[in-house]
């Protein structure tokens, strides 16, 4: 292992903004498709390494609601890669005891993608070592609005008292219901933005930004990110002295 990691302090939930596929390809004189292909290979390797390191929840920002505005053929290629990934990785996910979930507006995904995702989700539903969340057709603001709508409907129906609505009840309406908030959010390619990602859940997340483009993000860099996280003191609003007590 390149970095010495305290296995007891591995973040339970790591969320990644996989950015830089296009620039990686451009720098090599390749098409953007080749960048996404390379990015998919990286995703496979990072899923495996995260699970080996003891990460219990890994969330990959695979397709945002805003990504629909990309050229049609690029969108089609990303979903082709996703379907290929589902076909090729089912056996590996089962072997590694990894459960697949989708965060986002599932019904708005292309039919073939929905079919293959539903198949893998059903087959891996019993897996417990790690949950792999793919954020697909995802928007953090839409997720918050959707939860608000569901809660407002419960209030209108008289099954929920507005006064009894607390953070836990709100979190239970999010796509991540039942999962812990991300402890660490990684963004590659030098961009310093959250891009509508896990807005409610990111409240106390630590951030790791790297200039590395996603296709070049390897197991060693994942370990560096986790080691960096372990050197930080998480305060959750308290003073440093209080946390040390
Ligand atoms: C970011 O690079 C990548 C995306 C928005 C595309 C989705 C990710 C993959 C294809 C890899 C993972 C796939 C699976 C199936 C898990 P960019 O295109 O925004 O790069 P750029 O900013 O350099 O143009």
CSV table of C-alpha atoms and ligand atoms in Angstrom, one decimal:
chain,number,residue,atom,x,y,z
A,1,UNK,CA,0.0,0.0,0.0
A,2,UNK,CA,1.5,3.3,-1.0
A,3,UNK,CA,0.1,5.2,2.0
A,4,UNK,CA,-0.3,3.8,5.5
A,5,UNK,CA,-4.0,3.8,6.2
A,6,UNK,CA,-5.7,3.2,9.5
A,7,UNK,CA,-8.3,0.6,8.6
A,8,UNK,CA,-10.4,1.7,11.5
A,9,UNK,CA,-10.6,5.2,10.1
A,10,UNK,CA,-11.5,4.5,6.5
A,11,UNK,CA,-14.4,6.8,5.6
A,12,UNK,CA,-17.7,4.8,5.5
A,13,UNK,CA,-19.0,6.8,2.5
A,14,UNK,CA,-16.8,8.1,-0.3
A,15,UNK,CA,-18.5,10.1,-3.1
A,16,UNK,CA,-16.6,10.9,-6.3
A,17,UNK,CA,-17.1,13.5,-9.0
A,18,UNK,CA,-15.4,11.8,-11.9
A,19,UNK,CA,-14.3,14.7,-14.0
A,20,UNK,CA,-11.8,15.1,-16.9
A,21,UNK,CA,-12.5,12.3,-19.3
A,22,UNK,CA,-12.8,14.8,-22.2
A,23,UNK,CA,-9.6,16.6,-21.4
A,24,UNK,CA,-7.7,13.4,-21.0
A,25,UNK,CA,-8.7,12.3,-24.5
A,26,UNK,CA,-8.1,15.7,-26.0
A,27,UNK,CA,-4.5,15.8,-24.6
A,28,UNK,CA,-3.9,12.5,-26.4
A,29,UNK,CA,-5.5,13.5,-29.7
A,30,UNK,CA,-8.3,11.0,-29.0
A,31,UNK,CA,-12.1,11.3,-29.2
A,32,UNK,CA,-14.1,12.2,-26.1
A,33,UNK,CA,-15.6,8.6,-26.4
A,34,UNK,CA,-12.1,7.2,-25.8
A,35,UNK,CA,-11.9,9.4,-22.7
A,36,UNK,CA,-15.2,8.0,-21.4
A,37,UNK,CA,-14.0,4.5,-22.2
A,38,UNK,CA,-10.8,5.1,-20.2
A,39,UNK,CA,-12.9,6.6,-17.4
A,40,UNK,CA,-15.1,3.5,-17.2
A,41,UNK,CA,-11.9,1.4,-16.8
A,42,UNK,CA,-10.9,3.7,-13.9
A,43,UNK,CA,-14.3,3.4,-12.3
A,44,UNK,CA,-14.0,-0.5,-12.3
A,45,UNK,CA,-10.6,-0.3,-10.7
A,46,UNK,CA,-11.7,2.2,-8.1
A,47,UNK,CA,-14.8,0.2,-7.1
A,48,UNK,CA,-12.6,-2.8,-6.5
A,49,UNK,CA,-10.0,-0.9,-4.5
A,50,UNK,CA,-12.5,1.0,-2.4
A,51,UNK,CA,-14.2,-2.3,-1.5
A,52,UNK,CA,-10.8,-3.8,-0.6
A,53,UNK,CA,-9.9,-0.9,1.6
A,54,UNK,CA,-13.2,-1.2,3.6
A,55,UNK,CA,-15.2,1.7,2.1
A,56,UNK,CA,-18.9,0.7,2.8
A,57,UNK,CA,-20.6,3.1,0.4
A,58,UNK,CA,-19.1,4.4,-2.8
A,59,UNK,CA,-21.1,7.0,-4.9
A,60,UNK,CA,-20.0,7.8,-8.4
A,61,UNK,CA,-21.4,10.9,-10.2
A,62,UNK,CA,-22.0,9.1,-13.5
A,63,UNK,CA,-24.6,11.3,-15.3
A,64,UNK,CA,-26.1,14.5,-14.0
A,65,UNK,CA,-29.4,15.9,-15.0
A,66,UNK,CA,-27.5,18.7,-16.6
A,67,UNK,CA,-25.5,16.2,-18.8
A,68,UNK,CA,-28.5,15.8,-21.1
A,69,UNK,CA,-27.4,19.0,-22.8
A,70,UNK,CA,-24.2,17.3,-24.1
A,71,UNK,CA,-24.1,16.3,-27.8
A,72,UNK,CA,-26.6,13.5,-28.5
A,73,UNK,CA,-23.9,11.0,-29.6
A,74,UNK,CA,-21.9,11.6,-26.5
A,75,UNK,CA,-25.0,11.0,-24.3
A,76,UNK,CA,-25.7,7.8,-26.2
A,77,UNK,CA,-22.1,6.6,-25.8
A,78,UNK,CA,-22.2,7.2,-22.0
A,79,UNK,CA,-25.3,5.0,-21.7
A,80,UNK,CA,-23.8,2.4,-24.0
A,81,UNK,CA,-20.8,2.2,-21.7
A,82,UNK,CA,-23.1,2.0,-18.7
A,83,UNK,CA,-25.0,-1.0,-20.2
A,84,UNK,CA,-21.7,-2.6,-21.2
A,85,UNK,CA,-20.4,-2.1,-17.6
A,86,UNK,CA,-23.6,-3.7,-16.2
A,87,UNK,CA,-23.2,-6.7,-18.5
A,88,UNK,CA,-19.5,-7.1,-17.8
A,89,UNK,CA,-19.4,-6.4,-14.1
A,90,UNK,CA,-22.4,-8.3,-12.7
A,91,UNK,CA,-20.2,-11.4,-11.9
A,92,UNK,CA,-17.5,-9.2,-10.3
A,93,UNK,CA,-20.0,-7.3,-8.2
A,94,UNK,CA,-21.4,-10.6,-6.9
A,95,UNK,CA,-17.9,-11.9,-6.3
A,96,UNK,CA,-17.1,-8.8,-4.3
A,97,UNK,CA,-20.4,-8.8,-2.5
A,98,UNK,CA,-21.2,-5.3,-3.8
A,99,UNK,CA,-24.8,-4.1,-4.0
A,100,UNK,CA,-25.7,-1.7,-6.9
A,101,UNK,CA,-28.1,1.2,-6.3
A,102,UNK,CA,-29.1,4.2,-8.5
A,103,UNK,CA,-29.4,7.7,-7.1
A,104,UNK,CA,-31.5,9.9,-9.4
A,105,UNK,CA,-34.6,10.0,-11.6
A,106,UNK,CA,-34.6,6.4,-12.7
A,107,UNK,CA,-37.7,6.7,-14.8
A,108,UNK,CA,-36.1,9.3,-17.0
A,109,UNK,CA,-33.3,7.0,-18.1
A,110,UNK,CA,-33.2,5.3,-21.5
A,111,UNK,CA,-35.2,2.1,-21.5
A,112,UNK,CA,-32.2,-0.2,-22.2
A,113,UNK,CA,-30.2,1.4,-19.3
A,114,UNK,CA,-33.2,1.0,-17.0
A,115,UNK,CA,-33.5,-2.7,-17.9
A,116,UNK,CA,-29.8,-3.5,-17.3
A,117,UNK,CA,-29.6,-1.5,-14.1
A,118,UNK,CA,-32.8,-3.1,-12.7
A,119,UNK,CA,-31.4,-6.5,-13.5
A,120,UNK,CA,-28.1,-5.8,-11.7
A,121,UNK,CA,-29.8,-4.1,-8.8
A,122,UNK,CA,-32.1,-7.1,-8.3
A,123,UNK,CA,-29.2,-9.7,-8.6
A,124,UNK,CA,-27.0,-7.8,-6.1
A,125,UNK,CA,-29.7,-6.7,-3.6
A,126,UNK,CA,-28.5,-9.2,-1.0
A,127,UNK,CA,-24.8,-8.1,-1.2
A,128,UNK,CA,-23.5,-6.4,1.9
A,129,UNK,CA,-19.7,-5.6,1.7
A,130,UNK,CA,-20.2,-2.4,-0.1
A,131,UNK,CA,-23.0,-0.4,-1.7
A,132,UNK,CA,-22.1,1.1,-5.1
A,133,UNK,CA,-24.4,4.1,-5.8
A,134,UNK,CA,-24.4,5.4,-9.4
A,135,UNK,CA,-25.7,8.9,-9.5
A,136,UNK,CA,-27.6,8.9,-12.8
A,137,UNK,CA,-29.9,11.6,-14.1
A,138,UNK,CA,-29.2,13.1,-10.8
A,139,UNK,CA,-29.6,16.6,-9.5
A,140,UNK,CA,-29.2,17.6,-5.8
A,141,UNK,CA,-31.8,20.3,-6.0
A,142,UNK,CA,-34.3,18.0,-7.7
A,143,UNK,CA,-33.7,15.4,-5.0
A,144,UNK,CA,-34.4,18.0,-2.3
A,145,UNK,CA,-37.5,19.2,-4.1
A,146,UNK,CA,-38.7,15.7,-4.6
A,147,UNK,CA,-38.3,14.9,-0.8
A,148,UNK,CA,-40.1,18.2,0.0
A,149,UNK,CA,-43.0,17.3,-2.2
A,150,UNK,CA,-43.3,13.8,-0.7
A,151,UNK,CA,-43.3,15.3,2.8
A,152,UNK,CA,-45.8,18.0,1.9
A,153,UNK,CA,-48.1,15.3,0.5
A,154,UNK,CA,-47.8,13.4,3.8
A,155,UNK,CA,-48.7,16.6,5.7
A,156,UNK,CA,-51.7,17.2,3.4
A,157,UNK,CA,-52.9,13.7,3.9
A,158,UNK,CA,-52.6,14.1,7.7
A,159,UNK,CA,-50.0,11.3,8.1
A,160,UNK,CA,-47.2,13.7,9.1
A,161,UNK,CA,-47.3,16.6,11.6
A,162,UNK,CA,-45.2,19.5,10.2
A,163,UNK,CA,-43.7,20.0,13.7
A,164,UNK,CA,-42.4,16.4,13.8
A,165,UNK,CA,-40.4,16.8,10.6
A,166,UNK,CA,-36.7,16.6,11.5
A,167,UNK,CA,-33.5,16.0,9.6
A,168,UNK,CA,-33.8,12.2,9.9
A,169,UNK,CA,-37.3,12.2,8.4
A,170,UNK,CA,-36.1,14.5,5.6
A,171,UNK,CA,-33.1,12.3,4.9
A,172,UNK,CA,-35.3,9.3,4.7
A,173,UNK,CA,-37.0,10.8,1.6
A,174,UNK,CA,-33.7,11.3,-0.3
A,175,UNK,CA,-32.3,8.8,-2.8
A,176,UNK,CA,-29.7,7.9,-0.2
A,177,UNK,CA,-32.3,6.9,2.4
A,178,UNK,CA,-30.8,4.5,4.9
A,179,UNK,CA,-27.2,5.3,3.9
A,180,UNK,CA,-24.8,7.5,5.9
A,181,UNK,CA,-23.8,10.9,4.6
A,182,UNK,CA,-20.6,11.1,2.5
A,183,UNK,CA,-17.6,11.5,4.8
A,184,UNK,CA,-15.3,12.4,1.9
A,185,UNK,CA,-16.1,13.9,-1.5
A,186,UNK,CA,-13.4,13.6,-4.2
A,187,UNK,CA,-13.3,15.7,-7.3
A,188,UNK,CA,-10.8,15.1,-10.1
A,189,UNK,CA,-9.5,17.4,-12.9
A,190,UNK,CA,-8.8,20.5,-10.9
A,191,UNK,CA,-12.3,21.8,-10.8
A,192,UNK,CA,-13.4,23.2,-7.4
A,193,UNK,CA,-17.2,22.9,-7.6
A,194,UNK,CA,-19.9,20.7,-6.1
A,195,UNK,CA,-22.0,20.8,-9.3
A,196,UNK,CA,-25.4,20.0,-7.7
A,197,UNK,CA,-24.0,16.8,-6.1
A,198,UNK,CA,-25.5,15.5,-2.8
A,199,UNK,CA,-26.3,19.0,-1.6
A,200,UNK,CA,-28.2,17.9,1.5
A,201,UNK,CA,-25.9,15.0,2.4
A,202,UNK,CA,-22.6,17.0,1.9
A,203,UNK,CA,-23.2,19.2,5.0
A,204,UNK,CA,-20.2,17.9,6.9
A,205,UNK,CA,-18.2,16.1,4.2
A,206,UNK,CA,-14.5,16.6,3.8
A,207,UNK,CA,-13.3,17.5,0.3
A,208,UNK,CA,-10.3,16.2,-1.7
A,209,UNK,CA,-9.6,18.0,-4.9
A,210,UNK,CA,-6.9,16.8,-7.3
A,211,UNK,CA,-5.6,18.0,-10.7
A,212,UNK,CA,-5.5,14.3,-11.9
A,213,UNK,CA,-7.9,13.7,-14.7
A,214,UNK,CA,-10.4,10.9,-13.9
A,215,UNK,CA,-8.9,8.3,-16.3
A,216,UNK,CA,-5.5,8.7,-14.6
A,217,UNK,CA,-7.0,8.5,-11.0
A,218,UNK,CA,-5.7,5.1,-9.8
A,219,UNK,CA,-5.7,3.0,-6.7
A,220,UNK,CA,-2.6,4.8,-5.3
A,221,UNK,CA,-4.3,8.1,-5.6
A,222,UNK,CA,-7.5,6.8,-3.9
A,223,UNK,CA,-5.2,5.7,-1.0
A,224,UNK,CA,-3.6,9.2,-0.9
A,225,UNK,CA,-7.1,10.7,-0.7
A,226,UNK,CA,-8.1,8.4,2.2
A,227,UNK,CA,-4.8,9.0,4.0
A,228,UNK,CA,-5.3,12.8,3.6
A,229,UNK,CA,-8.8,12.4,5.0
A,230,UNK,CA,-7.4,10.5,8.0
A,231,UNK,CA,-5.0,13.4,8.8
A,232,UNK,CA,-7.9,15.8,9.1
A,233,UNK,CA,-9.8,16.6,12.3
A,234,UNK,CA,-13.5,16.6,11.7
A,235,UNK,CA,-15.2,19.1,14.0
A,236,UNK,CA,-18.9,19.1,13.1
A,237,UNK,CA,-19.1,22.7,14.4
A,238,UNK,CA,-17.2,22.1,17.6
A,239,UNK,CA,-13.8,23.7,18.6
A,240,UNK,CA,-10.6,21.8,18.1
A,241,UNK,CA,-10.2,21.4,21.9
A,242,UNK,CA,-13.7,20.0,22.3
A,243,UNK,CA,-13.1,17.4,19.6
A,244,UNK,CA,-9.8,16.4,21.2
A,245,UNK,CA,-11.5,15.8,24.6
B,1,LIG,C1,-16.7,13.6,-16.7
B,1,LIG,O1,-15.7,13.9,-17.7
B,1,LIG,C2,-17.4,12.4,-17.1
B,1,LIG,C3,-18.7,12.2,-17.3
B,1,LIG,C4,-19.7,13.3,-17.1
B,1,LIG,C5,-19.2,11.0,-17.9
B,1,LIG,C6,-19.5,9.8,-17.1
B,1,LIG,C7,-18.5,8.9,-16.6
B,1,LIG,C8,-17.9,7.8,-17.1
B,1,LIG,C9,-18.2,7.4,-18.5
B,1,LIG,C10,-17.1,6.9,-16.3
B,1,LIG,C11,-17.8,6.0,-15.4
B,1,LIG,C12,-18.7,5.0,-16.1
B,1,LIG,C13,-19.4,4.0,-15.5
B,1,LIG,C14,-20.2,3.1,-16.4
B,1,LIG,C15,-19.5,3.7,-14.1
B,1,LIG,P1,-16.0,15.1,-18.7
B,1,LIG,O2,-16.5,14.6,-20.0
B,1,LIG,O3,-16.9,16.2,-18.1
B,1,LIG,O4,-14.5,15.7,-18.9
B,1,LIG,P2,-14.1,17.1,-19.4
B,1,LIG,O5,-14.6,18.1,-18.3
B,1,LIG,O6,-12.6,17.1,-19.4
B,1,LIG,O7,-14.7,17.4,-20.7
